[in-house]
Amino acid sequence: KAGVTQTPRYLIKTRGQQVTLSCSPISGHRSVSWYQQTPGQGLQFLFEYFSETQRNKGNFPGRFSGRQFSNSRSEMNVSTLELGDSALYLCASKGGGGKYEQYFGPGTRLTVT
Amino acid sequence: QKEVEQNSGPLSVPEGAIASLNCTYSDRGSQSFFWYRQYSGKSPELIMSIYSNGDKEDGRFTAQLNKASQYVSLLIRDSQPSDSATYLCAVNDRNYKLTFGKGTLLTVNP
């Protein structure tokens, strides 16, 4: 099975711009979670989508939003970018059916200048 | 605030030794527990999951869970230089939201 894929892998944006990141889960997985990883804060949970519905949400401002499509692909959007949004953004998919293991994609490295 | 605590390290062990990584968590209702390995510049890779009290072995890796003490550990036997990485402990709460520790940096010296 192909793994989780994320696009783009690297992105450079300017403060105030917005960005959209994409994630395709492992085939058959319906849950997609997004995380932000920074050296200071570690891995922090942003949100989880399951069957096109947001199921869980972390403690991030409303500038961070997401959605999931009927094919389970997910997008994450960050509006009005700030320098502190520079991070590795990771998505992970989960299979369900009593299995709670999450498998990560390669991540998108976002740099805000 | 649900917390997952790990020693940041670095933990340094000689090749062939046993590396012991520890993790404590604050939410007594936590349901499932995971260890991830993350090489520098890469994404986390799942290496072990454990759901019940006791030990679970997979090759050179053994995960240990003690829910009464709210403690999870990972033992790596016959450590290899290729095991040098940051090890992340992750805990699912009762809503199946995953919280990560900050990770322990392991260095295996040849």
PDB file of C-alpha atoms in Angstrom:
ATOM      1  CA  LYS A   1       0.000   0.000   0.000  1.00  0.00           C
ATOM      2  CA  ALA A   2       1.178   3.499  -0.746  1.00  0.00           C
ATOM      3  CA  GLY A   3       1.835   5.628   2.316  1.00  0.00           C
ATOM      4  CA  VAL A   4       0.520   9.024   3.283  1.00  0.00           C
ATOM      5  CA  THR A   5       1.476  11.712   0.800  1.00  0.00           C
ATOM      6  CA  GLN A   6       1.692  15.447   1.372  1.00  0.00           C
ATOM      7  CA  THR A   7       2.113  18.313  -1.043  1.00  0.00           C
ATOM      8  CA  PRO A   8       3.975  20.532  -1.359  1.00  0.00           C
ATOM      9  CA  ARG A   9       7.028  19.348   0.529  1.00  0.00           C
ATOM     10  CA  TYR A  10       8.510  22.807   0.959  1.00  0.00           C
ATOM     11  CA  LEU A  11       6.926  26.235   0.905  1.00  0.00           C
ATOM     12  CA  ILE A  12       8.148  29.775   1.506  1.00  0.00           C
ATOM     13  CA  LYS A  13       5.538  32.444   2.158  1.00  0.00           C
ATOM     14  CA  THR A  14       5.479  36.039   3.337  1.00  0.00           C
ATOM     15  CA  ARG A  15       3.793  37.305   6.483  1.00  0.00           C
ATOM     16  CA  GLY A  16       0.129  38.056   5.883  1.00  0.00           C
ATOM     17  CA  GLN A  17      -0.283  35.579   3.037  1.00  0.00           C
ATOM     18  CA  GLN A  18      -2.324  32.414   3.252  1.00  0.00           C
ATOM     19  CA  VAL A  19      -1.335  28.857   2.452  1.00  0.00           C
ATOM     20  CA  THR A  20      -3.077  25.578   1.668  1.00  0.00           C
ATOM     21  CA  LEU A  21      -1.469  22.213   2.331  1.00  0.00           C
ATOM     22  CA  SER A  22      -2.723  18.903   1.001  1.00  0.00           C
ATOM     23  CA  CYS A  23      -2.699  15.373   2.400  1.00  0.00           C
ATOM     24  CA  SER A  24      -3.727  12.063   0.831  1.00  0.00           C
ATOM     25  CA  PRO A  25      -4.164   9.261   3.387  1.00  0.00           C
ATOM     26  CA  ILE A  26      -3.324   5.607   3.027  1.00  0.00           C
ATOM     27  CA  SER A  27      -5.893   3.915   0.812  1.00  0.00           C
ATOM     28  CA  GLY A  28      -8.886   2.868   2.901  1.00  0.00           C
ATOM     29  CA  HIS A  29      -8.080   5.177   5.811  1.00  0.00           C
ATOM     30  CA  ARG A  30     -10.871   7.620   6.582  1.00  0.00           C
ATOM     31  CA  SER A  31      -9.317   9.592   9.434  1.00  0.00           C
ATOM     32  CA  VAL A  32      -6.778  12.332   8.804  1.00  0.00           C
ATOM     33  CA  SER A  33      -5.114  14.341  11.573  1.00  0.00           C
ATOM     34  CA  TRP A  34      -2.887  17.373  11.223  1.00  0.00           C
ATOM     35  CA  TYR A  35       0.007  18.346  13.479  1.00  0.00           C
ATOM     36  CA  GLN A  36       2.428  21.234  13.734  1.00  0.00           C
ATOM     37  CA  GLN A  37       5.999  20.452  14.766  1.00  0.00           C
ATOM     38  CA  THR A  38       8.431  23.115  15.959  1.00  0.00           C
ATOM     39  CA  PRO A  39      11.696  22.746  17.887  1.00  0.00           C
ATOM     40  CA  GLY A  40      10.301  24.593  20.892  1.00  0.00           C
ATOM     41  CA  GLN A  41       6.795  23.134  21.167  1.00  0.00           C
ATOM     42  CA  GLY A  42       7.266  19.684  19.708  1.00  0.00           C
ATOM     43  CA  LEU A  43       4.389  17.964  17.935  1.00  0.00           C
ATOM     44  CA  GLN A  44       1.076  19.686  18.548  1.00  0.00           C
ATOM     45  CA  PHE A  45      -2.318  18.452  17.409  1.00  0.00           C
ATOM     46  CA  LEU A  46      -4.246  20.775  15.112  1.00  0.00           C
ATOM     47  CA  PHE A  47      -7.391  18.829  14.155  1.00  0.00           C
ATOM     48  CA  GLU A  48      -8.769  15.503  12.994  1.00  0.00           C
ATOM     49  CA  TYR A  49     -11.210  14.831  10.190  1.00  0.00           C
ATOM     50  CA  PHE A  50     -13.259  11.692   9.716  1.00  0.00           C
ATOM     51  CA  SER A  51     -15.798  11.198   6.941  1.00  0.00           C
ATOM     52  CA  GLU A  52     -15.587  14.891   6.007  1.00  0.00           C
ATOM     53  CA  THR A  53     -16.369  16.044   9.573  1.00  0.00           C
ATOM     54  CA  GLN A  54     -14.029  17.619  12.069  1.00  0.00           C
ATOM     55  CA  ARG A  55     -13.940  15.185  14.977  1.00  0.00           C
ATOM     56  CA  ASN A  56     -11.307  16.725  17.264  1.00  0.00           C
ATOM     57  CA  LYS A  57      -9.646  20.098  17.497  1.00  0.00           C
ATOM     58  CA  GLY A  58      -6.489  21.327  19.202  1.00  0.00           C
ATOM     59  CA  ASN A  59      -5.746  24.708  20.736  1.00  0.00           C
ATOM     60  CA  PHE A  60      -4.857  26.726  17.674  1.00  0.00           C
ATOM     61  CA  PRO A  61      -6.346  30.057  16.555  1.00  0.00           C
ATOM     62  CA  GLY A  62      -9.085  30.215  13.977  1.00  0.00           C
ATOM     63  CA  ARG A  63      -6.528  31.134  11.291  1.00  0.00           C
ATOM     64  CA  PHE A  64      -5.891  27.399  11.090  1.00  0.00           C
ATOM     65  CA  SER A  65      -8.657  25.512   9.340  1.00  0.00           C
ATOM     66  CA  GLY A  66      -9.098  22.318   7.458  1.00  0.00           C
ATOM     67  CA  ARG A  67     -11.461  20.203   5.467  1.00  0.00           C
ATOM     68  CA  GLN A  68     -11.794  16.700   4.175  1.00  0.00           C
ATOM     69  CA  PHE A  69     -13.184  15.536   0.874  1.00  0.00           C
ATOM     70  CA  SER A  70     -15.308  12.518   0.068  1.00  0.00           C
ATOM     71  CA  ASN A  71     -12.221  10.591  -1.078  1.00  0.00           C
ATOM     72  CA  SER A  72     -10.662  11.229   2.406  1.00  0.00           C
ATOM     73  CA  ARG A  73      -8.054  13.623   1.052  1.00  0.00           C
ATOM     74  CA  SER A  74      -7.637  16.566   3.376  1.00  0.00           C
ATOM     75  CA  GLU A  75      -6.457  20.141   3.111  1.00  0.00           C
ATOM     76  CA  MET A  76      -5.248  22.501   5.774  1.00  0.00           C
ATOM     77  CA  ASN A  77      -5.353  26.257   5.380  1.00  0.00           C
ATOM     78  CA  VAL A  78      -3.527  28.922   7.345  1.00  0.00           C
ATOM     79  CA  SER A  79      -4.609  32.496   6.760  1.00  0.00           C
ATOM     80  CA  THR A  80      -2.759  35.701   7.620  1.00  0.00           C
ATOM     81  CA  LEU A  81       0.534  33.930   8.142  1.00  0.00           C
ATOM     82  CA  GLU A  82       2.773  34.954  11.028  1.00  0.00           C
ATOM     83  CA  LEU A  83       6.489  34.325  11.470  1.00  0.00           C
ATOM     84  CA  GLY A  84       5.664  31.882  14.269  1.00  0.00           C
ATOM     85  CA  ASP A  85       3.768  29.668  11.829  1.00  0.00           C
ATOM     86  CA  SER A  86       7.077  28.506  10.377  1.00  0.00           C
ATOM     87  CA  ALA A  87       7.077  24.789  11.140  1.00  0.00           C
ATOM     88  CA  LEU A  88       6.873  21.275   9.796  1.00  0.00           C
ATOM     89  CA  TYR A  89       3.226  20.424   9.155  1.00  0.00           C
ATOM     90  CA  LEU A  90       2.469  16.746   9.335  1.00  0.00           C
ATOM     91  CA  CYS A  91      -0.610  14.810   8.509  1.00  0.00           C
ATOM     92  CA  ALA A  92      -1.329  11.307   9.704  1.00  0.00           C
ATOM     93  CA  SER A  93      -3.956   8.790   8.684  1.00  0.00           C
ATOM     94  CA  LYS A  94      -5.671   6.159  10.778  1.00  0.00           C
ATOM     95  CA  GLY A  95      -7.485   3.047   9.623  1.00  0.00           C
ATOM     96  CA  GLY A  96     -10.252   2.678  12.201  1.00  0.00           C
ATOM     97  CA  GLY A  97     -11.971  -0.617  12.975  1.00  0.00           C
ATOM     98  CA  GLY A  98     -10.494  -0.741  16.474  1.00  0.00           C
ATOM     99  CA  LYS A  99      -7.016   0.215  15.265  1.00  0.00           C
ATOM    100  CA  TYR A 100      -5.742   3.539  16.580  1.00  0.00           C
ATOM    101  CA  GLU A 101      -2.289   3.619  15.031  1.00  0.00           C
ATOM    102  CA  GLN A 102      -1.550   6.783  13.070  1.00  0.00           C
ATOM    103  CA  TYR A 103       0.842   6.821  10.131  1.00  0.00           C
ATOM    104  CA  PHE A 104       2.563  10.045   9.172  1.00  0.00           C
ATOM    105  CA  GLY A 105       3.280  11.568   5.810  1.00  0.00           C
ATOM    106  CA  PRO A 106       6.635  13.195   5.001  1.00  0.00           C
ATOM    107  CA  GLY A 107       5.424  16.634   6.043  1.00  0.00           C
ATOM    108  CA  THR A 108       5.386  20.093   4.514  1.00  0.00           C
ATOM    109  CA  ARG A 109       8.133  22.435   5.660  1.00  0.00           C
ATOM    110  CA  LEU A 110       6.627  25.952   5.775  1.00  0.00           C
ATOM    111  CA  THR A 111       8.882  28.967   6.141  1.00  0.00           C
ATOM    112  CA  VAL A 112       7.277  32.363   6.725  1.00  0.00           C
ATOM    113  CA  THR A 113       9.469  35.390   6.038  1.00  0.00           C
TER     114      THR A 113
ATOM    115  CA  GLN B   1      -4.048  20.132  30.227  1.00  0.00           C
ATOM    116  CA  LYS B   2      -3.215  16.525  29.389  1.00  0.00           C
ATOM    117  CA  GLU B   3       0.523  15.996  29.442  1.00  0.00           C
ATOM    118  CA  VAL B   4       2.988  13.429  28.233  1.00  0.00           C
ATOM    119  CA  GLU B   5       6.434  13.727  29.788  1.00  0.00           C
ATOM    120  CA  GLN B   6       9.706  12.303  28.531  1.00  0.00           C
ATOM    121  CA  ASN B   7      13.322  12.905  29.477  1.00  0.00           C
ATOM    122  CA  SER B   8      14.722  15.038  26.682  1.00  0.00           C
ATOM    123  CA  GLY B   9      18.092  13.316  26.866  1.00  0.00           C
ATOM    124  CA  PRO B  10      20.361  12.960  25.151  1.00  0.00           C
ATOM    125  CA  LEU B  11      20.568   9.321  26.142  1.00  0.00           C
ATOM    126  CA  SER B  12      23.828   7.819  25.029  1.00  0.00           C
ATOM    127  CA  VAL B  13      24.424   4.040  24.956  1.00  0.00           C
ATOM    128  CA  PRO B  14      27.170   1.887  23.444  1.00  0.00           C
ATOM    129  CA  GLU B  15      26.421  -0.342  20.493  1.00  0.00           C
ATOM    130  CA  GLY B  16      24.959  -3.662  21.607  1.00  0.00           C
ATOM    131  CA  ALA B  17      23.581  -2.291  24.887  1.00  0.00           C
ATOM    132  CA  ILE B  18      19.959  -1.976  25.958  1.00  0.00           C
ATOM    133  CA  ALA B  19      18.442   1.487  25.606  1.00  0.00           C
ATOM    134  CA  SER B  20      15.598   2.299  27.988  1.00  0.00           C
ATOM    135  CA  LEU B  21      13.215   5.144  27.182  1.00  0.00           C
ATOM    136  CA  ASN B  22      10.544   6.280  29.604  1.00  0.00           C
ATOM    137  CA  CYS B  23       7.309   8.225  29.430  1.00  0.00           C
ATOM    138  CA  THR B  24       4.648   9.279  31.931  1.00  0.00           C
ATOM    139  CA  TYR B  25       1.196  10.635  31.144  1.00  0.00           C
ATOM    140  CA  SER B  26      -1.320  12.611  33.161  1.00  0.00           C
ATOM    141  CA  ASP B  27      -4.707  11.467  31.811  1.00  0.00           C
ATOM    142  CA  ARG B  28      -5.799   8.353  33.687  1.00  0.00           C
ATOM    143  CA  GLY B  29      -8.451   7.735  31.018  1.00  0.00           C
ATOM    144  CA  SER B  30      -5.855   7.252  28.286  1.00  0.00           C
ATOM    145  CA  GLN B  31      -6.624   4.302  26.069  1.00  0.00           C
ATOM    146  CA  SER B  32      -3.727   3.511  23.781  1.00  0.00           C
ATOM    147  CA  PHE B  33      -0.037   4.231  23.677  1.00  0.00           C
ATOM    148  CA  PHE B  34       2.520   4.519  20.926  1.00  0.00           C
ATOM    149  CA  TRP B  35       6.213   4.934  20.314  1.00  0.00           C
ATOM    150  CA  TYR B  36       7.459   6.738  17.243  1.00  0.00           C
ATOM    151  CA  ARG B  37      11.006   7.118  15.954  1.00  0.00           C
ATOM    152  CA  GLN B  38      11.986  10.319  14.188  1.00  0.00           C
ATOM    153  CA  TYR B  39      15.246  10.742  12.357  1.00  0.00           C
ATOM    154  CA  SER B  40      16.552  14.273  11.926  1.00  0.00           C
ATOM    155  CA  GLY B  41      14.720  16.004   9.085  1.00  0.00           C
ATOM    156  CA  LYS B  42      12.205  13.172   8.661  1.00  0.00           C
ATOM    157  CA  SER B  43       8.651  12.526   9.822  1.00  0.00           C
ATOM    158  CA  PRO B  44       7.766  10.267  12.773  1.00  0.00           C
ATOM    159  CA  GLU B  45       7.629   6.535  12.073  1.00  0.00           C
ATOM    160  CA  LEU B  46       5.455   4.260  14.202  1.00  0.00           C
ATOM    161  CA  ILE B  47       7.496   1.489  15.813  1.00  0.00           C
ATOM    162  CA  MET B  48       5.283   0.155  18.615  1.00  0.00           C
ATOM    163  CA  SER B  49       1.734   0.355  19.886  1.00  0.00           C
ATOM    164  CA  ILE B  50       0.460  -1.028  23.196  1.00  0.00           C
ATOM    165  CA  TYR B  51      -3.070  -1.119  24.551  1.00  0.00           C
ATOM    166  CA  SER B  52      -2.962  -3.378  27.641  1.00  0.00           C
ATOM    167  CA  ASN B  53      -0.882  -3.525  30.794  1.00  0.00           C
ATOM    168  CA  GLY B  54       2.273  -5.586  30.495  1.00  0.00           C
ATOM    169  CA  ASP B  55       4.929  -6.114  27.857  1.00  0.00           C
ATOM    170  CA  LYS B  56       4.700  -6.280  24.088  1.00  0.00           C
ATOM    171  CA  GLU B  57       7.687  -7.429  22.082  1.00  0.00           C
ATOM    172  CA  ASP B  58       8.471  -6.862  18.411  1.00  0.00           C
ATOM    173  CA  GLY B  59      11.943  -7.864  17.314  1.00  0.00           C
ATOM    174  CA  ARG B  60      14.498  -5.852  19.275  1.00  0.00           C
ATOM    175  CA  PHE B  61      11.794  -3.568  20.699  1.00  0.00           C
ATOM    176  CA  THR B  62       9.734  -4.127  23.846  1.00  0.00           C
ATOM    177  CA  ALA B  63       7.044  -1.729  24.989  1.00  0.00           C
ATOM    178  CA  GLN B  64       5.923  -1.846  28.609  1.00  0.00           C
ATOM    179  CA  LEU B  65       2.717  -0.317  29.968  1.00  0.00           C
ATOM    180  CA  ASN B  66       1.671   0.226  33.573  1.00  0.00           C
ATOM    181  CA  LYS B  67      -1.664   2.075  33.657  1.00  0.00           C
ATOM    182  CA  ALA B  68      -1.764   2.210  37.469  1.00  0.00           C
ATOM    183  CA  SER B  69       1.513   4.137  37.489  1.00  0.00           C
ATOM    184  CA  GLN B  70       0.650   5.971  34.229  1.00  0.00           C
ATOM    185  CA  TYR B  71       3.949   4.890  32.790  1.00  0.00           C
ATOM    186  CA  VAL B  72       5.049   3.603  29.396  1.00  0.00           C
ATOM    187  CA  SER B  73       8.538   2.525  28.426  1.00  0.00           C
ATOM    188  CA  LEU B  74      10.402   1.316  25.377  1.00  0.00           C
ATOM    189  CA  LEU B  75      13.380  -1.009  25.550  1.00  0.00           C
ATOM    190  CA  ILE B  76      15.686  -1.397  22.559  1.00  0.00           C
ATOM    191  CA  ARG B  77      17.886  -4.476  22.805  1.00  0.00           C
ATOM    192  CA  ASP B  78      21.192  -4.840  20.959  1.00  0.00           C
ATOM    193  CA  SER B  79      21.174  -1.131  20.113  1.00  0.00           C
ATOM    194  CA  GLN B  80      22.634  -0.206  16.722  1.00  0.00           C
ATOM    195  CA  PRO B  81      23.995   3.127  15.481  1.00  0.00           C
ATOM    196  CA  SER B  82      21.016   3.178  13.088  1.00  0.00           C
ATOM    197  CA  ASP B  83      18.748   3.402  16.173  1.00  0.00           C
ATOM    198  CA  SER B  84      20.130   6.902  16.863  1.00  0.00           C
ATOM    199  CA  ALA B  85      17.071   9.146  16.582  1.00  0.00           C
ATOM    200  CA  THR B  86      14.497  10.995  18.644  1.00  0.00           C
ATOM    201  CA  TYR B  87      11.893   8.705  20.201  1.00  0.00           C
ATOM    202  CA  LEU B  88       8.446  10.157  20.720  1.00  0.00           C
ATOM    203  CA  CYS B  89       5.911   8.771  23.168  1.00  0.00           C
ATOM    204  CA  ALA B  90       2.276   9.387  22.190  1.00  0.00           C
ATOM    205  CA  VAL B  91      -0.892   8.783  24.175  1.00  0.00           C
ATOM    206  CA  ASN B  92      -4.511   8.607  22.993  1.00  0.00           C
ATOM    207  CA  ASP B  93      -7.015  10.121  25.393  1.00  0.00           C
ATOM    208  CA  ARG B  94     -10.594   8.852  25.792  1.00  0.00           C
ATOM    209  CA  ASN B  95     -11.581  10.929  22.734  1.00  0.00           C
ATOM    210  CA  TYR B  96      -8.771   9.299  20.750  1.00  0.00           C
ATOM    211  CA  LYS B  97      -6.884  12.571  20.473  1.00  0.00           C
ATOM    212  CA  LEU B  98      -3.154  11.887  20.312  1.00  0.00           C
ATOM    213  CA  THR B  99      -0.810  13.870  22.571  1.00  0.00           C
ATOM    214  CA  PHE B 100       2.941  13.626  22.081  1.00  0.00           C
ATOM    215  CA  GLY B 101       5.820  14.024  24.472  1.00  0.00           C
ATOM    216  CA  LYS B 102       8.691  16.275  23.422  1.00  0.00           C
ATOM    217  CA  GLY B 103      10.841  13.242  22.641  1.00  0.00           C
ATOM    218  CA  THR B 104      14.080  11.663  23.886  1.00  0.00           C
ATOM    219  CA  LEU B 105      17.182  11.923  21.725  1.00  0.00           C
ATOM    220  CA  LEU B 106      19.002   8.589  21.660  1.00  0.00           C
ATOM    221  CA  THR B 107      22.590   8.264  20.483  1.00  0.00           C
ATOM    222  CA  VAL B 108      24.109   4.811  19.989  1.00  0.00           C
ATOM    223  CA  ASN B 109      27.895   4.955  19.910  1.00  0.00           C
ATOM    224  CA  PRO B 110      29.795   2.422  17.759  1.00  0.00           C
TER     225      PRO B 110
END
